[in-house]
CSV table of C-alpha atoms and ligand atoms in Angstrom, one decimal:
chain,number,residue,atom,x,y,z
U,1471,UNK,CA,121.5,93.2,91.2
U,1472,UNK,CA,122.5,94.4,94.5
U,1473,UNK,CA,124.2,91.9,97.2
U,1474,UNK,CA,122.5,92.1,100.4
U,1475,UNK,CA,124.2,92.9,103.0
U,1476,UNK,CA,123.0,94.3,106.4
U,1477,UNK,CA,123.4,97.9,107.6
U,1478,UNK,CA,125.5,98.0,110.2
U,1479,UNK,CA,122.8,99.5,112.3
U,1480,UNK,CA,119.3,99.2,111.8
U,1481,UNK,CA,116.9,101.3,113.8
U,1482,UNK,CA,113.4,99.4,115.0
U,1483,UNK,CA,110.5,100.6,116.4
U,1484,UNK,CA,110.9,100.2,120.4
U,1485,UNK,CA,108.4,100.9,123.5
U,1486,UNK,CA,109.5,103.3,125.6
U,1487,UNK,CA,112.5,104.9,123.4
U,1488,UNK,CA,113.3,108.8,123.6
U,1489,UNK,CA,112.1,110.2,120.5
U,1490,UNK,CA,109.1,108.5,118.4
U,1491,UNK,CA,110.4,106.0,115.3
U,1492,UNK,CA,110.0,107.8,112.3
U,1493,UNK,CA,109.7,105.9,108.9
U,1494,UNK,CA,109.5,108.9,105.7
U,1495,UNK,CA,109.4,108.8,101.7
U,1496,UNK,CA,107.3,109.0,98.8
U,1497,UNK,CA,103.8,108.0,98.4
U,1498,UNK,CA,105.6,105.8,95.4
U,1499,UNK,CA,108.8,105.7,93.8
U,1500,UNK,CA,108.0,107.7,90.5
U,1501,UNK,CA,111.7,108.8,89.4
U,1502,UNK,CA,115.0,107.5,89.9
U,1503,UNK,CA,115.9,111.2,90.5
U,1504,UNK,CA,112.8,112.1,93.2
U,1505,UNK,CA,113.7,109.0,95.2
U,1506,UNK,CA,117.3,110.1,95.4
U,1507,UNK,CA,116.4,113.9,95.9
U,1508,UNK,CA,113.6,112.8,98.6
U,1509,UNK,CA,115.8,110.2,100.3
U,1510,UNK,CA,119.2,112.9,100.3
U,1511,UNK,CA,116.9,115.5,101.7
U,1512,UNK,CA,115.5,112.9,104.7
U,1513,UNK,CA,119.1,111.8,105.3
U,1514,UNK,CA,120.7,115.5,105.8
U,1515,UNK,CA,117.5,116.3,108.4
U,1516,UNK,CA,118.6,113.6,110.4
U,1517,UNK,CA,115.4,112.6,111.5
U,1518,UNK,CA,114.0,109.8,109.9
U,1519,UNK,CA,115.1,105.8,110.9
U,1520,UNK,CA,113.8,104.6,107.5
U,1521,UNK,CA,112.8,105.2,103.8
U,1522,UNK,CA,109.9,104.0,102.4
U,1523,UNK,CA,108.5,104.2,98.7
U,1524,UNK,CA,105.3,102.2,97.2
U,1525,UNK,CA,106.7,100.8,94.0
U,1526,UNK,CA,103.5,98.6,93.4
U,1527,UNK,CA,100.7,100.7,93.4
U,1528,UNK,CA,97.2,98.4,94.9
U,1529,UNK,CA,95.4,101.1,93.3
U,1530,UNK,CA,91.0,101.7,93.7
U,1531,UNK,CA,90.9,102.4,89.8
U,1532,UNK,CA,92.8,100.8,87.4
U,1533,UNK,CA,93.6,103.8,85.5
U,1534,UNK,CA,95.6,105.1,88.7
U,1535,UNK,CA,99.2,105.2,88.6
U,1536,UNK,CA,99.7,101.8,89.7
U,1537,UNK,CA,103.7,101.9,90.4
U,1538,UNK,CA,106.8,101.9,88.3
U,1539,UNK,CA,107.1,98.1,89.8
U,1540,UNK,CA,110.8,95.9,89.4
U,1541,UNK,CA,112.5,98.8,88.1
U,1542,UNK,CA,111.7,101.3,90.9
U,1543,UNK,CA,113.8,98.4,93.3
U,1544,UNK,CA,117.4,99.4,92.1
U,1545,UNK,CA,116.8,103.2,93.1
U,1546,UNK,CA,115.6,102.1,96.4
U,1547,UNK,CA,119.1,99.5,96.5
U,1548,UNK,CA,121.2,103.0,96.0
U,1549,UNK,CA,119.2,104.8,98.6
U,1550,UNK,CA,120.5,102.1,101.4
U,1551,UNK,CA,123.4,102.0,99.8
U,1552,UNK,CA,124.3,105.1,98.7
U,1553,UNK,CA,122.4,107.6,100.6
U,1554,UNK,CA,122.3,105.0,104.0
U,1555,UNK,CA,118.8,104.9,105.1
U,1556,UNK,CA,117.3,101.6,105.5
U,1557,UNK,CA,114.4,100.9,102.9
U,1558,UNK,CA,111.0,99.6,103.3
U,1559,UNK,CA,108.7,98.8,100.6
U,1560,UNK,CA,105.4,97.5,100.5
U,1561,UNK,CA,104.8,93.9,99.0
U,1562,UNK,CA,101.4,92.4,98.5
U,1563,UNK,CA,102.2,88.9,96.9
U,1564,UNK,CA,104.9,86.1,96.5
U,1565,UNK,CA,106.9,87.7,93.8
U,1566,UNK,CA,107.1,91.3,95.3
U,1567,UNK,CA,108.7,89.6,98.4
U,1568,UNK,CA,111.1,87.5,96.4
U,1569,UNK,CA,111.8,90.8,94.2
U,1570,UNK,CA,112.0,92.6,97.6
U,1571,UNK,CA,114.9,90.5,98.8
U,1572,UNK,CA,116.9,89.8,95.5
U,1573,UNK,CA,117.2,93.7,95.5
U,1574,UNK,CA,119.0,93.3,99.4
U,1575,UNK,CA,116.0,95.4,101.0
U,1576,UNK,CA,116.1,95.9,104.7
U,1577,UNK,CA,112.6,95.4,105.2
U,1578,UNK,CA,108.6,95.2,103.9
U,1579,UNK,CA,105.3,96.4,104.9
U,1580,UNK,CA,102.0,94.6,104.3
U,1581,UNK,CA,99.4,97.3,103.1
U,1582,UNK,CA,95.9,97.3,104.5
U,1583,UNK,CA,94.3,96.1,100.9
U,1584,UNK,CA,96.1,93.1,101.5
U,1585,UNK,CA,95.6,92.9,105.4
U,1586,UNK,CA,92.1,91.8,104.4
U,1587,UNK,CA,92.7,88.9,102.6
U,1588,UNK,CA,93.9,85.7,105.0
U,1589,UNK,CA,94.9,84.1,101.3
U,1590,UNK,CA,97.1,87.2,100.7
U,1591,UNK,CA,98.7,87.4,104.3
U,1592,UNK,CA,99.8,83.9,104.3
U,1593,UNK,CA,101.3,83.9,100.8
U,1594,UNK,CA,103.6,87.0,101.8
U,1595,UNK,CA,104.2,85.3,105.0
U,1596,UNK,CA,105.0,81.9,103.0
U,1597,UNK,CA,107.2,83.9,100.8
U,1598,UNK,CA,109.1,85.5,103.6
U,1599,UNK,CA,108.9,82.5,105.7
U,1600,UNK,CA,112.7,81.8,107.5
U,1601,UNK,CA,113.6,85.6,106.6
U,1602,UNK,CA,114.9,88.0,109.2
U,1603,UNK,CA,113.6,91.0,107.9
U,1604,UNK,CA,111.4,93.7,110.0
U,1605,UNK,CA,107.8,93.1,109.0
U,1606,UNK,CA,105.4,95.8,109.9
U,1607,UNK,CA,101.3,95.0,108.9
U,1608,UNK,CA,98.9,97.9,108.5
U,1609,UNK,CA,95.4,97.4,109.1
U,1610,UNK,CA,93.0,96.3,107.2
U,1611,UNK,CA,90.9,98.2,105.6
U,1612,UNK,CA,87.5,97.7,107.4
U,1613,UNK,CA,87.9,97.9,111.5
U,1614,UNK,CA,88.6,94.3,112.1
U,1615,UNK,CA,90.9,94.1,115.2
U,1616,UNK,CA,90.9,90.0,115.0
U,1617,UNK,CA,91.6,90.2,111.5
U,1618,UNK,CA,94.5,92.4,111.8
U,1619,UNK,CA,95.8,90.4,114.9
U,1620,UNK,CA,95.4,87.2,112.6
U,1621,UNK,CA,97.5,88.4,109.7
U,1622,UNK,CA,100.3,89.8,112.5
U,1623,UNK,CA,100.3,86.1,113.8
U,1624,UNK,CA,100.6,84.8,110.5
U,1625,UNK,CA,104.0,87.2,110.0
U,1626,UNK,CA,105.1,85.8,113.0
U,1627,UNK,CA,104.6,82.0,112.7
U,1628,UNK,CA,106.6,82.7,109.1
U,1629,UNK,CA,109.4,85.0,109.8
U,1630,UNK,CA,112.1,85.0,112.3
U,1631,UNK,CA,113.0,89.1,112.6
U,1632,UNK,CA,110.8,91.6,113.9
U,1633,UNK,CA,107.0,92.5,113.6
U,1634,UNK,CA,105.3,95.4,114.2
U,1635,UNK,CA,101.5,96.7,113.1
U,1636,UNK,CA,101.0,100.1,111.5
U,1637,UNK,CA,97.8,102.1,112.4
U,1638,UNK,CA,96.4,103.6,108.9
U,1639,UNK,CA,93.2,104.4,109.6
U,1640,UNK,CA,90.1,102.9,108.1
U,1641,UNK,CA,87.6,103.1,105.7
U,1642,UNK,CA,84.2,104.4,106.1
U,1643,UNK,CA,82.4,105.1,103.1
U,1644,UNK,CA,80.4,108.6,103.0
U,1645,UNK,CA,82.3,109.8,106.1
U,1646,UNK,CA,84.4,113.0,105.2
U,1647,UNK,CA,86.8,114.4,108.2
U,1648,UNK,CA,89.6,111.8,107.5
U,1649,UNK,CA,90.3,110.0,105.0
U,1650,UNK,CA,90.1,106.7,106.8
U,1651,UNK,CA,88.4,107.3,110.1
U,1652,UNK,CA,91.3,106.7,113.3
U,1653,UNK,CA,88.9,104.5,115.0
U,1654,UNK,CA,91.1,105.0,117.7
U,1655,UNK,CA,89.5,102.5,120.1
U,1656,UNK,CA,91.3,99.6,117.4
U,1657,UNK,CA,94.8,100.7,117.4
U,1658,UNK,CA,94.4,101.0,121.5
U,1659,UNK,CA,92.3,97.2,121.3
U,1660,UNK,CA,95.9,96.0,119.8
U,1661,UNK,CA,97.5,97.9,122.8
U,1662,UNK,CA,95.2,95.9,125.4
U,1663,UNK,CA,95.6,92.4,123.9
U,1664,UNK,CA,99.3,92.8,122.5
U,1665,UNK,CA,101.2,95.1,124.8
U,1666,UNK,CA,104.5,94.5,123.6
U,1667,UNK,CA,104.2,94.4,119.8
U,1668,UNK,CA,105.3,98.0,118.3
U,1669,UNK,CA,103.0,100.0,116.3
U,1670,UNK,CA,103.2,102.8,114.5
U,1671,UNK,CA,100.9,105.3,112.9
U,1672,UNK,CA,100.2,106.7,109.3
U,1673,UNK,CA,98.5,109.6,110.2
U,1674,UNK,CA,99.2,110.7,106.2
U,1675,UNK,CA,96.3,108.0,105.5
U,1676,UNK,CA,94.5,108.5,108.6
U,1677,UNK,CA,94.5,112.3,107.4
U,1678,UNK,CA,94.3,112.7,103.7
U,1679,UNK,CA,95.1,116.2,103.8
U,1680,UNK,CA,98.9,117.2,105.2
U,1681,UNK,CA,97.4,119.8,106.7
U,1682,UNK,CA,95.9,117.3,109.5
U,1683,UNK,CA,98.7,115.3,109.7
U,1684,UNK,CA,100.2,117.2,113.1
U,1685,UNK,CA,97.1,116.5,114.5
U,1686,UNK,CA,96.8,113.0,114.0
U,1687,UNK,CA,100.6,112.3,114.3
U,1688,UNK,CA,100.1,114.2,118.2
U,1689,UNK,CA,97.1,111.9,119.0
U,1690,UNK,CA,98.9,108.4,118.1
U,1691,UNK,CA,101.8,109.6,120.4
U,1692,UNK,CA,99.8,110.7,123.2
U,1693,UNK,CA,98.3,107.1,123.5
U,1694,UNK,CA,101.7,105.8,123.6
U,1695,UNK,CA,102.4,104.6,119.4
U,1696,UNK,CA,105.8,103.9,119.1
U,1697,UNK,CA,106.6,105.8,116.0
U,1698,UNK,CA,105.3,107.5,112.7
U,1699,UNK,CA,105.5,106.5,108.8
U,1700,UNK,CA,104.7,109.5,106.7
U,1701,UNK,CA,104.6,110.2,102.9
U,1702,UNK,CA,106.8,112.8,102.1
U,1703,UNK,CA,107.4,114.4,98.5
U,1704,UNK,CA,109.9,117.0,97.2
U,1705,UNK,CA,106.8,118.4,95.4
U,1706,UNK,CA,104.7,117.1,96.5
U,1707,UNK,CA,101.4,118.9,94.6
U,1708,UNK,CA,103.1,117.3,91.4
U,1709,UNK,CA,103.1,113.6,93.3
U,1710,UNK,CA,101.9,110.9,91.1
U,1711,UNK,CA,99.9,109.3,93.5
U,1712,UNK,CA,98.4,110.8,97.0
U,1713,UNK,CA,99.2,114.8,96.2
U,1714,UNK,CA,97.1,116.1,99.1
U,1715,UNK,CA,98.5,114.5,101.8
U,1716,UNK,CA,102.4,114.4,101.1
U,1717,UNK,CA,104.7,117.0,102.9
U,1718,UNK,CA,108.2,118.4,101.6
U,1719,UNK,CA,111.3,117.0,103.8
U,1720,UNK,CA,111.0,120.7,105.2
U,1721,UNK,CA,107.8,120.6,106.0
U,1722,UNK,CA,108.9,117.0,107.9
U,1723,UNK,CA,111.0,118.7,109.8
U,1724,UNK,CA,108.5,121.4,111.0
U,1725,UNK,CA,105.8,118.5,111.8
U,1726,UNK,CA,108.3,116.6,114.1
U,1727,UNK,CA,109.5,119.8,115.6
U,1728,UNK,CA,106.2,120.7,116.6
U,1729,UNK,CA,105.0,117.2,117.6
U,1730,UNK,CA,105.1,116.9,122.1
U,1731,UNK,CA,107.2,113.3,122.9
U,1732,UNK,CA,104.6,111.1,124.9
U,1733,UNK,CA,105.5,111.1,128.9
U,1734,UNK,CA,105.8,108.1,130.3
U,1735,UNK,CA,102.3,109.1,132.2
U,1736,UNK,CA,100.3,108.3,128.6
U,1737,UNK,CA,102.0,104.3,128.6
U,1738,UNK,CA,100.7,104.1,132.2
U,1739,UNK,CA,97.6,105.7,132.3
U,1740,UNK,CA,95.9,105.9,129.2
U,1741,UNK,CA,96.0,102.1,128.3
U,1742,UNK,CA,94.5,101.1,131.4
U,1743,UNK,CA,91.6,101.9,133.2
U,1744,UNK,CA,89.6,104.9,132.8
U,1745,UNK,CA,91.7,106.4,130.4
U,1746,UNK,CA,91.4,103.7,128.0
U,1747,UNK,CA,87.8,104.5,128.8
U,1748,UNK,CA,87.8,107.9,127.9
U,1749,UNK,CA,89.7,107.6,124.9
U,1750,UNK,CA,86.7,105.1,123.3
U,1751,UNK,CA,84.8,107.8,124.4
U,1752,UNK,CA,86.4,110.5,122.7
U,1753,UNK,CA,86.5,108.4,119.3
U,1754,UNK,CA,83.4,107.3,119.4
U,1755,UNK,CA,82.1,111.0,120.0
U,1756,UNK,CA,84.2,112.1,117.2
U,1757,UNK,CA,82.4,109.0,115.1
U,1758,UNK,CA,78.7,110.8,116.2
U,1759,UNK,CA,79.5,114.3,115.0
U,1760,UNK,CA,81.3,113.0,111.6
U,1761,UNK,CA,77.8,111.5,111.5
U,1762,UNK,CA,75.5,114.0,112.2
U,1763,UNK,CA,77.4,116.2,110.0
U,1764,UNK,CA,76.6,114.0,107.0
U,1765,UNK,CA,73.2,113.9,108.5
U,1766,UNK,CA,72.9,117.9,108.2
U,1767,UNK,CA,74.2,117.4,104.4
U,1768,UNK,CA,72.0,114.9,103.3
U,1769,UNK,CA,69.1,117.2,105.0
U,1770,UNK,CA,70.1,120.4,103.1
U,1771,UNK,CA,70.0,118.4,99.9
U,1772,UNK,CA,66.4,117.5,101.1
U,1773,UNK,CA,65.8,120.9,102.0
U,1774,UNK,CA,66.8,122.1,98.4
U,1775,UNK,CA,64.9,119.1,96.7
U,1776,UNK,CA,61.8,120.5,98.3
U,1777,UNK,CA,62.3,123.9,97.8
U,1778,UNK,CA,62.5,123.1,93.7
U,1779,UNK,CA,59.5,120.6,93.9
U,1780,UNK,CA,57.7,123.0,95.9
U,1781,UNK,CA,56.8,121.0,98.8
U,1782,UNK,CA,56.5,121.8,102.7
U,1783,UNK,CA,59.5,121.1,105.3
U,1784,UNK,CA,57.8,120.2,108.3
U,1785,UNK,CA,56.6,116.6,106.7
U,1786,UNK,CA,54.4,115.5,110.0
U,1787,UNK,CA,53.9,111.7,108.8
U,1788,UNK,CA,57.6,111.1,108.0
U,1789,UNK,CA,58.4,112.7,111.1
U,1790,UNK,CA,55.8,110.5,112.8
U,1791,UNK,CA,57.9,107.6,111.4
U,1792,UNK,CA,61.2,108.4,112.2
U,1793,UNK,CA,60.3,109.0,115.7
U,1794,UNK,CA,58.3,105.8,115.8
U,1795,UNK,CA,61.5,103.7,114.3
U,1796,UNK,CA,64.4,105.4,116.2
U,1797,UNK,CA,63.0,105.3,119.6
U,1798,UNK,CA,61.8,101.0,118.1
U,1799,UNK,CA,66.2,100.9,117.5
U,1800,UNK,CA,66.9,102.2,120.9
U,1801,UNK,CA,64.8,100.2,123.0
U,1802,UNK,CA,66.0,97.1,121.2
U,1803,UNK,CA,69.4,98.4,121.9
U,1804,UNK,CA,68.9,99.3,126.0
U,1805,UNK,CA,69.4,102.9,125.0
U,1806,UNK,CA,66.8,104.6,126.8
U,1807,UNK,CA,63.3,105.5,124.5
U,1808,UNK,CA,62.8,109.0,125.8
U,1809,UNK,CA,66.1,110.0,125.8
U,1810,UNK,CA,65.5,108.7,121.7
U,1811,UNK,CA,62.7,111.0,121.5
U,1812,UNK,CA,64.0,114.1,123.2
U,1813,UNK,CA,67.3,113.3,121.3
U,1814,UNK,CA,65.7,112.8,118.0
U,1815,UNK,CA,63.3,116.1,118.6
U,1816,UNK,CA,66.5,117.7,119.1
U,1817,UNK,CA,67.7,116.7,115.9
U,1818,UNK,CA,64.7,117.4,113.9
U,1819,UNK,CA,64.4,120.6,114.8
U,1820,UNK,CA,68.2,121.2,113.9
U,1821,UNK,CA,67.3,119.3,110.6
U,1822,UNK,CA,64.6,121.8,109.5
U,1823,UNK,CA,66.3,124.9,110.9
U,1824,UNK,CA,69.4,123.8,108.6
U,1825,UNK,CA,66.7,123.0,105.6
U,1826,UNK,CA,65.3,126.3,105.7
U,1827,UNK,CA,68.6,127.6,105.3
U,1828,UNK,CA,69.3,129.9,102.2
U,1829,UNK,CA,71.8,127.4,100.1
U,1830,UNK,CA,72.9,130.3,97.9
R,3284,LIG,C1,100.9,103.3,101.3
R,3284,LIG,O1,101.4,103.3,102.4
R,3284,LIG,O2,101.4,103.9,100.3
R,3284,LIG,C2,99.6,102.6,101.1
R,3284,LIG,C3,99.2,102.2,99.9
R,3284,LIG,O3,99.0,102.5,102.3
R,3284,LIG,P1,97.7,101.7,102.7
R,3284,LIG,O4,97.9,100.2,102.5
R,3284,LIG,O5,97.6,102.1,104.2
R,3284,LIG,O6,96.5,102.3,101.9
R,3285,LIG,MN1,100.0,106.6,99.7
């Protein structure tokens, strides 16, 4: 067992700094030797402020890789002691936190399957409670801005060192683009009501896919995040747990490269005002076409069932009904009932041109 024993200097997560806070590692801690070769490699770029490695695995399926669990703790010991990173990992009950600091970690993260459950929250918090360790709290997993403020506040009645929220993105079932929709309106909701708390984002779980993570990682900076925490994988198409969207240290280093620092214009402006404004607007938009393009699937799979069963598109009584319900929704919602209709003929008429379409 290690001692613990502080680092002489460990970065946090600030407003305003230079550069964005950058927290990098492995999905989860699979090998001794791949957390040693990842953390090495994140070390010699000189980029990164922290390492982080899932060593219990809150996995959907229980036949998932679910972590290498107490034994994965030591490796992360000799990465803050012998490679010099600090180390975050993520803990989700009482005995991970206690594990957590026996093995002289420098800090945990709450992950957003726990963020849901109050009961869960304030048993970490309970566990950590008189600690001085950085705290960061993702999200929960549904888009539940009081929910994630309430398990932030329950950190910070416990704990006497830092807390910051992570952005990960969240879960909406059917919908394709990301893995867990940004939502961005949440993260910026957290902005409005707690200006000074740092928060980061995870734009590997936002994204799912590492070939989005640029795009995410630019958004979250442009509305003034403080920092980034992204999986990274010396192979990362062999990783045990979250393949798709882990990069290679190189490919790290190209990401940040390529990322534009937030001016001090986006801490200004786009919190406040119509900015803020516009930036609901923009998520929600991106919201209505993730939508309608699930809409256009589900129709071609209508299109195709009536093409086997040998039946007509145009369908005049269903469409009589949809147009009757909608434009029913809208007016009970102040949304104006012939925009509905013209919106909704709109869409129908896309909805059968995209039916009649040739699926071969
Ligand atoms: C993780 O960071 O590895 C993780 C499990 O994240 P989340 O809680 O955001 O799903
Ligand atoms: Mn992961």
């Amino acid at each position: 067992m290690v001692t613990p024993s502080p680092l002489p200097h460990l970065p946090l997560p600030t407003p305003n700094a230079a550069r964005p806070f950058i927290v990098a590692g492995p999905c989860s801690a699979e090998t001794r030797e791949q957390v040693l070769e990842t953390a090495r490699a994140l070390k010699a770029g000189g980029a990164v402020d922290w390492f982080r490695a899932g060593v219990w695995k809150p996995r959907t399926r229980p036949a998932d890789f679910e972590g290498r669990g107490d034994e994965a703790l030591a490796w992360l010991a000799e990465v803050r002691h012998e490679v010099g990173l600090p180390v975050t990992v993520e803990v989700a009950n009482a005995a991970h936190v206690e594990a957590a600091l026996a093995h002289g970690l420098d800090g945990v993260w709450i992950g957003a399957r726990s963020t849901v459950s109050p009961f869960a929250v304030q048993e970490i918090a309970d566990a950590l409670s008189g600690t001085s360790l950085p705290v960061w709290v993702k999200n929960p997993m549904h888009a539940d801005l009081k929910l994630w403020i309430g398990a932030i506040e329950r950190v910070e009645r416990a704990v006497k060192g830092p807390v910051a929220a992570i952005h990960r993105g969240f879960s909406s079932y059917g919908l394709k683009a990301y893995r867990n929709a940004p939502m961005w309106e949440i993260p910026i909701g957290l902005r409005a009501e707690r200006p000074e708390l740092p928060i980061l984002c995870d734009p590997s779980h936002i994204s799912g896919d590492r070939n989005r993570i640029a795009s995410v990682a630019q958004r979250a900076l442009d509305i003034g995040m403080h920092g980034l925490m992204i999986e990274v994988h010396p192979r990362p198409d062999e990783a045990w747990s979250d393949a798709a969207q882990q990069v290679t240290p190189e490919g790290l280093a190209t990401l940040l490269a390529g990322l534009h620092p937030r001016t001090s214009r986006t801490d200004a402006d786009h919190l406040h005002g119509l900015s803020a404004l516009r930036l609901q607007i923009d998520s929600l938009d991106d919201q209505l076409v993730e939508i309608l393009a699930h809409r256009m699937a589900i129709a071609r799979k209508i299109g195709a069932f009536k093409k086997e069963n040998g039946l007509a598109i145009l369908q005049l009584e269903r469409w009589a009904e949809v147009l009757g319900t909608r434009t029913g929704w809208a007016g009970d919602r102040a949304v104006g009932v012939s925009f509905m209709a013209r919106f909704l003929e709109l869409l129908h008429e896309e909805s059968i041109r995209v039916q009649s379409e040739d699926p071969s």
